[in-house]
Coordinates of C-alpha atoms and ligand atoms in Angstrom, one line a residue:
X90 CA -43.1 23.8 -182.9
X91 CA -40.9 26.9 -182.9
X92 CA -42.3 27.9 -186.1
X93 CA -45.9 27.2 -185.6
X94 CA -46.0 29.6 -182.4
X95 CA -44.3 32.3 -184.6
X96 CA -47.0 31.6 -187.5
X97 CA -49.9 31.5 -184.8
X98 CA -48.9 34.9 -183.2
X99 CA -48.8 36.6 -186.6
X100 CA -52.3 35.0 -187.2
X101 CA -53.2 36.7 -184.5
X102 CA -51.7 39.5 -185.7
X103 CA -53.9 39.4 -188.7
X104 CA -56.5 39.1 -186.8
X105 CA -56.6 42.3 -184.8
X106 CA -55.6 43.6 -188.0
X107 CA -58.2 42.6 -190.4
X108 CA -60.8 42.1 -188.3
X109 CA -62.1 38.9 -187.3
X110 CA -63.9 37.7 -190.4
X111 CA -61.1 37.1 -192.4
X112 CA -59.3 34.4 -191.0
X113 CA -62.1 31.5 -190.7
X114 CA -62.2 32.7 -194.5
X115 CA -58.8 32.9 -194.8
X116 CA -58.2 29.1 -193.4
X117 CA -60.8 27.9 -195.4
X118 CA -59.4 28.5 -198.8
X119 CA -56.4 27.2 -197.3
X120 CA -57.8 24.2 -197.0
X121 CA -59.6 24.2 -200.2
X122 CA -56.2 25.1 -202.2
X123 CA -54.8 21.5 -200.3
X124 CA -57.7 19.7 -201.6
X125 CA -57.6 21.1 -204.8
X126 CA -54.3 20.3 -205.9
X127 CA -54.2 17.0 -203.9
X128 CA -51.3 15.3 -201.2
X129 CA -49.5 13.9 -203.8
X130 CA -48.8 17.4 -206.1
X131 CA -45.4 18.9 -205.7
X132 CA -47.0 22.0 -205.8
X133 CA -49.1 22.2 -202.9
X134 CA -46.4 22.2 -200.5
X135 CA -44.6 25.6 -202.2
X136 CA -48.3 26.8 -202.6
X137 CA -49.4 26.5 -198.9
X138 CA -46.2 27.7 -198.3
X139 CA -46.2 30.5 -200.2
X140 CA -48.3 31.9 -197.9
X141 CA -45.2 31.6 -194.7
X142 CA -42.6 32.6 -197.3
X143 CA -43.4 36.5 -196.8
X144 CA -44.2 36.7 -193.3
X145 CA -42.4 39.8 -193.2
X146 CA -44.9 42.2 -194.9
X147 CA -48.3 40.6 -193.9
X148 CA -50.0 43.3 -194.9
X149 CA -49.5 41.9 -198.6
X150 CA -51.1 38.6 -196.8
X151 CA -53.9 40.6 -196.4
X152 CA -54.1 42.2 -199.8
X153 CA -54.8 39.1 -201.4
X154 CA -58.3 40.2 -201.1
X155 CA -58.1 42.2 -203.7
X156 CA -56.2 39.6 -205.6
X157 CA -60.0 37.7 -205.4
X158 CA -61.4 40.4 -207.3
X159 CA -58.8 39.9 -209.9
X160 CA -59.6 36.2 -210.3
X161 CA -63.4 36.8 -211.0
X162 CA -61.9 38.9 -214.0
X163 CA -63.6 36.2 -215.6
X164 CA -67.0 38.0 -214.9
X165 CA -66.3 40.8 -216.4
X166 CA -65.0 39.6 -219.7
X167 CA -68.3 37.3 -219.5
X168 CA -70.0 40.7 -218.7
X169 CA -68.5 42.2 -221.8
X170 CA -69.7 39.3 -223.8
X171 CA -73.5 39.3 -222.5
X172 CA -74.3 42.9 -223.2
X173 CA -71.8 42.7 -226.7
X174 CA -70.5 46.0 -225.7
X175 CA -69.8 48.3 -228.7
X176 CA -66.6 47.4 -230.2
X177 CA -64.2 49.6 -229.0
X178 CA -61.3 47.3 -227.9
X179 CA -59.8 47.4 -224.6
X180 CA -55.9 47.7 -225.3
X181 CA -53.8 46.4 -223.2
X182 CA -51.8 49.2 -222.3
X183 CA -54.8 50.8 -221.0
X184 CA -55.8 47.9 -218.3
X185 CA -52.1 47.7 -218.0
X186 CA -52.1 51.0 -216.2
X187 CA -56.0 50.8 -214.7
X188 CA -55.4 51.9 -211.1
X189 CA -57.6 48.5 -209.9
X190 CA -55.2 46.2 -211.1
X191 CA -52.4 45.0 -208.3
X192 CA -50.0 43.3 -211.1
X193 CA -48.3 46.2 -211.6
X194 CA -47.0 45.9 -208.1
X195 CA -43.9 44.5 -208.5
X196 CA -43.4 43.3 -205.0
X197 CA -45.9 41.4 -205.4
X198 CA -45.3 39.6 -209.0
X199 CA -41.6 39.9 -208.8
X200 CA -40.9 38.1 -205.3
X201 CA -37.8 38.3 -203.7
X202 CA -35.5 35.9 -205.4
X203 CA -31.3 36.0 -205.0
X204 CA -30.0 37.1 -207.4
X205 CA -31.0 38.9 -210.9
X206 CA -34.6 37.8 -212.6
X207 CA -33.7 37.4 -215.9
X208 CA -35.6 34.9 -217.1
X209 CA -37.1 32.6 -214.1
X210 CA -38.3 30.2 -216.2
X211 CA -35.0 29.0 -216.9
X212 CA -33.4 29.2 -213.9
X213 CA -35.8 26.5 -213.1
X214 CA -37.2 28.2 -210.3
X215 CA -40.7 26.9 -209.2
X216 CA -43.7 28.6 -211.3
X217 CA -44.9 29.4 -208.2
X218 CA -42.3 31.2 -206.4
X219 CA -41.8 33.1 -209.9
X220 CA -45.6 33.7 -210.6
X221 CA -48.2 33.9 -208.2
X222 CA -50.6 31.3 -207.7
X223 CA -54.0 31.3 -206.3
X224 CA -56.5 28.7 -206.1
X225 CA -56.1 27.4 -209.5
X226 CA -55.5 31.0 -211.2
X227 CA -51.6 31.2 -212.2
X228 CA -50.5 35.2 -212.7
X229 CA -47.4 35.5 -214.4
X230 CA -47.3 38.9 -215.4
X231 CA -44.5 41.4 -216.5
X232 CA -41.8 39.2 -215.4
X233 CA -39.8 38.6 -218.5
X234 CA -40.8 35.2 -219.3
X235 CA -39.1 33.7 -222.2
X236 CA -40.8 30.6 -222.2
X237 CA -44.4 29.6 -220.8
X238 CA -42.9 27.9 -217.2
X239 CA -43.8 24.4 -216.1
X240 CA -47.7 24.5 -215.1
X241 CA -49.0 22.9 -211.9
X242 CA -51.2 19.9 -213.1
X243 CA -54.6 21.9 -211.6
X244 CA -53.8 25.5 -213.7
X245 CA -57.4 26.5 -215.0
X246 CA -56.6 30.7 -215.7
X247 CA -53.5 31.2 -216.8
X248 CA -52.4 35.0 -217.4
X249 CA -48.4 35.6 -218.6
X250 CA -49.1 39.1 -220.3
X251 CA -46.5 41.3 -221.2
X252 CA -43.9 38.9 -221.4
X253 CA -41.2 38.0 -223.6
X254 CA -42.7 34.8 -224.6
X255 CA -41.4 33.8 -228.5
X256 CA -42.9 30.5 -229.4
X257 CA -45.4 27.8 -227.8
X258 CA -44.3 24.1 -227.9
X259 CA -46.4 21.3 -227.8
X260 CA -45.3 20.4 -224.2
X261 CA -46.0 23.7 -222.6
X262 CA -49.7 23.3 -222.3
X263 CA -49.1 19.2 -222.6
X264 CA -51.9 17.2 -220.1
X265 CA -53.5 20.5 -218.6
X266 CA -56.6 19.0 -218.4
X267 CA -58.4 21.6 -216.2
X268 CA -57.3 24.8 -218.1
X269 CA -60.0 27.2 -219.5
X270 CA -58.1 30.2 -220.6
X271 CA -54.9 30.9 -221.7
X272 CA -54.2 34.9 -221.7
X273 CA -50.8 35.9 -223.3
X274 CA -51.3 39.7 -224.1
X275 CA -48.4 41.5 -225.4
X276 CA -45.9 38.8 -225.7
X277 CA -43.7 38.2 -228.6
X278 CA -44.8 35.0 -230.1
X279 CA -44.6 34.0 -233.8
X280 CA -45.0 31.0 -233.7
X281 CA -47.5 28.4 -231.6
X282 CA -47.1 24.5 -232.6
X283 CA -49.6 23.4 -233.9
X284 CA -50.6 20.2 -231.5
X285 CA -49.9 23.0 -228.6
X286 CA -53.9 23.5 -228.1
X287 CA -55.8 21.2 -230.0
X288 CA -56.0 18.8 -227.2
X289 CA -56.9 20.8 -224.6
X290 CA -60.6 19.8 -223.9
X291 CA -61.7 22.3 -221.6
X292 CA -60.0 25.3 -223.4
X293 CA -63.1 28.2 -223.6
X294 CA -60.5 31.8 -224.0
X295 CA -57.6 31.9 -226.0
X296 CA -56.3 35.4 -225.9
X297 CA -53.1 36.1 -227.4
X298 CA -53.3 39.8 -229.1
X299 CA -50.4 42.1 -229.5
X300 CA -48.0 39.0 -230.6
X301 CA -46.7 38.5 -234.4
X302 CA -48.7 35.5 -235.3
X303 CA -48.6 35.0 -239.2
X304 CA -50.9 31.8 -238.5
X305 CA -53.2 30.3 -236.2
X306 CA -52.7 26.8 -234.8
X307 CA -55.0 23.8 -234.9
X308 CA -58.1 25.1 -232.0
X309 CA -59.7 22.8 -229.5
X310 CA -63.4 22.2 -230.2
X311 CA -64.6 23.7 -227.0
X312 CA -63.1 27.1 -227.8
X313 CA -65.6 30.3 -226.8
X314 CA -63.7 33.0 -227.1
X315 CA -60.3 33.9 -229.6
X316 CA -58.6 36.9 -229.3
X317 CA -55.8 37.2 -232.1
X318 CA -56.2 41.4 -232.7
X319 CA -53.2 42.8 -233.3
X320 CA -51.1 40.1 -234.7
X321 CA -49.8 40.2 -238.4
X322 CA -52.0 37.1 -239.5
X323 CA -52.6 36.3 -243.1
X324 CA -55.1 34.5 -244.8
X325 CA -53.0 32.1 -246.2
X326 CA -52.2 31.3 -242.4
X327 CA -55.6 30.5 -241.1
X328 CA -56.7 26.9 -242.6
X329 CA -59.8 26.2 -244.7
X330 CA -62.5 25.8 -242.9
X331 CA -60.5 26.4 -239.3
X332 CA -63.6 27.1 -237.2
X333 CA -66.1 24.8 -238.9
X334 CA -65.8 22.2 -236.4
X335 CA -65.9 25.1 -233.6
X336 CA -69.6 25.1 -232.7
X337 CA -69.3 26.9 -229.1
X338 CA -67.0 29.6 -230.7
X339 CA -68.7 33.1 -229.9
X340 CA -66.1 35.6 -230.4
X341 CA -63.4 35.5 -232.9
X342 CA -61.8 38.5 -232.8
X343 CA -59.2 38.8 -235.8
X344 CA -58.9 43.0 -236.3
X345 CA -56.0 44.6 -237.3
X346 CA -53.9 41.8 -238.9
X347 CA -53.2 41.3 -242.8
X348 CA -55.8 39.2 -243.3
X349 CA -57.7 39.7 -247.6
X350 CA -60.5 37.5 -247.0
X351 CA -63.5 36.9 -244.8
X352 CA -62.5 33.5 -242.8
X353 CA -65.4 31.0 -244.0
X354 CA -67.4 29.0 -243.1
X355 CA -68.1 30.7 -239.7
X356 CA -69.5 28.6 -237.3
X357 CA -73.5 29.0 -236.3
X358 CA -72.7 30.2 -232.9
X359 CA -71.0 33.0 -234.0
X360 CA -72.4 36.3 -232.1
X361 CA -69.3 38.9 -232.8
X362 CA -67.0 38.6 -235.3
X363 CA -64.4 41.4 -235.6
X364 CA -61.8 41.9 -238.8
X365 CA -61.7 45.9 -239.1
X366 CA -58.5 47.0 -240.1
X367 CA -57.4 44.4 -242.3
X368 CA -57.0 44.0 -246.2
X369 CA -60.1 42.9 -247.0
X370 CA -61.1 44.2 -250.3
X371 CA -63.9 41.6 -251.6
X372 CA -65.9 38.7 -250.6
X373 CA -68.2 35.5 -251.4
X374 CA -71.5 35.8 -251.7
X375 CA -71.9 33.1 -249.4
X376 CA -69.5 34.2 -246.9
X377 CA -72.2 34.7 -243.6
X378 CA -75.6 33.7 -245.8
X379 CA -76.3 30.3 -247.5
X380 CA -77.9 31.8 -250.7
X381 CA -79.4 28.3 -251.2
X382 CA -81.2 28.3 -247.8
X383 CA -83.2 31.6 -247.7
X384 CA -85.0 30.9 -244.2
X385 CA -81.8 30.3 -243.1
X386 CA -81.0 33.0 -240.2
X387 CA -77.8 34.1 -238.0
X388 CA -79.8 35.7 -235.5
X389 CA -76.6 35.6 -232.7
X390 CA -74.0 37.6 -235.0
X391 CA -75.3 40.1 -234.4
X392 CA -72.1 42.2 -234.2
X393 CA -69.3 42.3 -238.0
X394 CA -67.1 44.9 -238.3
X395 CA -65.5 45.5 -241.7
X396 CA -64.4 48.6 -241.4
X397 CA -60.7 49.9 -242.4
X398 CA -60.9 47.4 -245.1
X399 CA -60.8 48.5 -248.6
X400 CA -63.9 46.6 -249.2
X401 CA -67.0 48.6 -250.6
X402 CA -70.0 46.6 -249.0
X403 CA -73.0 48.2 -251.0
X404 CA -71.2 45.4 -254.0
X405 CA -72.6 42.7 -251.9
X406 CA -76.2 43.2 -251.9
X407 CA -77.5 39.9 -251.4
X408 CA -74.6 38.6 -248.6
X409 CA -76.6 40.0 -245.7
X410 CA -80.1 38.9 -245.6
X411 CA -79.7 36.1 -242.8
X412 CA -78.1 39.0 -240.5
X413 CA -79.9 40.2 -237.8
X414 CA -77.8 43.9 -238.6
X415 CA -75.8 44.9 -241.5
X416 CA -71.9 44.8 -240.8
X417 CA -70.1 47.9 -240.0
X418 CA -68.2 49.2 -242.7
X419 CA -68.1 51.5 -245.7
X420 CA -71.2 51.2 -247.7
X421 CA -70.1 54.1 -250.4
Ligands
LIG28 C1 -69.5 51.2 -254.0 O1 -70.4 50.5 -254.6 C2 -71.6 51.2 -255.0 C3 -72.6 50.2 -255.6 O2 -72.1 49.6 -256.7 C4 -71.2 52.3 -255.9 O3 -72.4 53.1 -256.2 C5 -70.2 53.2 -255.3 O4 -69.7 54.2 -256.2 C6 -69.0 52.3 -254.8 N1 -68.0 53.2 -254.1 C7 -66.8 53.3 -254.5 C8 -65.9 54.2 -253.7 O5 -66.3 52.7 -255.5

């Protein structure tokens, strides 16, 4: 009871604070959060209580807000897709360092634990007192992860960029039913089992550039969106036919790896395909056209780059006819 008259008064602290529109709001994602991961889940306990754990500085209770913004990052990147926005990539140092983004707060993603935070995974901390959950959005960023931590059953977003994450097992990601993106930007990971993703059915964003991938697992069929830039992939790691069967794939974005040939074939959905500043130096006739098929079209890829390959493209003349625009690269 003790504690429930403290919690109320600092409610009503909030209140005068933050006006009085944010706490019916406030209480009703509360609630929502206790649905969402259900009586039974281990987690919802630490995650409702999350919220009482920092009492001391409710100010960052109140920040959260901006924390919301951060969860609909998956508008923007949807944004990106929509208009196709001209290829210039967005590093990840860059956002790393955008004034909008909170992670870099590290009273927020590194809270107060005894003791040094070497690697919380494990020191089998709870994910959630080591990351930050919200609703179903898991932020584990800049913490010095080794490993990807145990996952509450619910995770759909999961962000662990700039990490020290090496390898992915098959268990990490094992029964995560609800999980839609996996981001794990600047990591160091070589390696990725290959059963770690193919079984995840409601996968749509894998993005995993600035690692040291030579090869690309097995992918889940529903998979929208691949990021691999920036990884030191090789043809010879990327299977035949690896996104044949991927018929909602949309963006595959595969630039600056070591990669000598055109992946192939590329799925019909295909709208942006991105492998500039490889080693590209020839390619099938065949490789985005069925030469066989001459109505056949590719009006969504609208968007190749082959530049910084060594490949001369005005060799090809007869490879582009079912393109809505010619590829980027050097036709001299
Ligand atoms: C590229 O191919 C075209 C067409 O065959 C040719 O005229 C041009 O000289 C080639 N460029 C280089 C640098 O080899």
């Amino acid at each position: 009871p003790k504690l429930s008259t403290l919690f109320l008064s600092l409610l009503a602290l909030v209140l005068q604070e933050a006006g009085p529109a944010s706490l019916p709001e406030k209480e009703q994602r509360r609630s929502e959060e206790q649905s969402h991961y259900g009586e039974s889940d281990p987690y919802s306990e630490l995650h409702v209580g999350s919220y009482m754990v920092i009492p001391d500085d409710y100010s960052e209770v109140i920040d959260l807000s901006s924390y919301e913004e951060l969860a609909d990052y998956g508008d923007q990147l949807a944004e990106v897709r929509d208009t196709l926005a001209p290829p210039t990539r967005i590093s990840p140092t860059q956002s790393k360092v955008t004034p909008r983004t909170p992670l870099s707060n590290p009273t927020m993603t590194k809270p107060t634990l005894p003791g040094p935070l070497g690697s919380p995974a494990s020191h089998g901390l709870p994910t959630c007192l080591v990351c930050v959950c919200l609703g179903s959005s898991v932020y584990c960023d800049d913490i010095d992860l080794e490993n990807i931590p145990p996952l509450p059953r619910m995770t759909t977003y999961l962000y662990a960029r700039f990490n020290r994450i090496s390898r992915i097992r098959t268990r990490d990601f094992k029964g995560l039913t609800k999980l839609k993106r996996i981001d794990l930007t600047s990591n160091f990971i070589s390696s990725i089992d290959n059963d770690a993703l193919r079984l995840l059915p409601a996968l749509q964003d894998l993005i995993l550039p600035e690692n040291q991938l030579v090869a690309l697992p097995l992918l889940p069929s529903g998979i929208e969106f691949l990021d691999v830039r920036l990884n030191r992939l090789r043809s010879s790691g990327i299977q035949p036919e690896a996104f044949r069967a991927l018929e909602k794939l949309q963006f595959l974005y595969l630039a600056d790896n070591q990669l000598d040939s055109i992946p192939w074939p590329l799925p019909l959905s295909l709208r942006s395909l991105h492998l500039q500043n490889n080693m590209i130096e020839t390619m099938q006739t065949d490789a985005f056209c069925d030469p066989v098929e001459h109505r056949h079209t590719r009006r969504p890829l609208e968007d190749i780059r082959l530049d910084g390959n060594p490949i001369n493209l005005s060799l090809f003349p007869s490879a582009y006819f079912c393109l809505p625009r010619l590829p980027i690269g050097r036709f001299t």
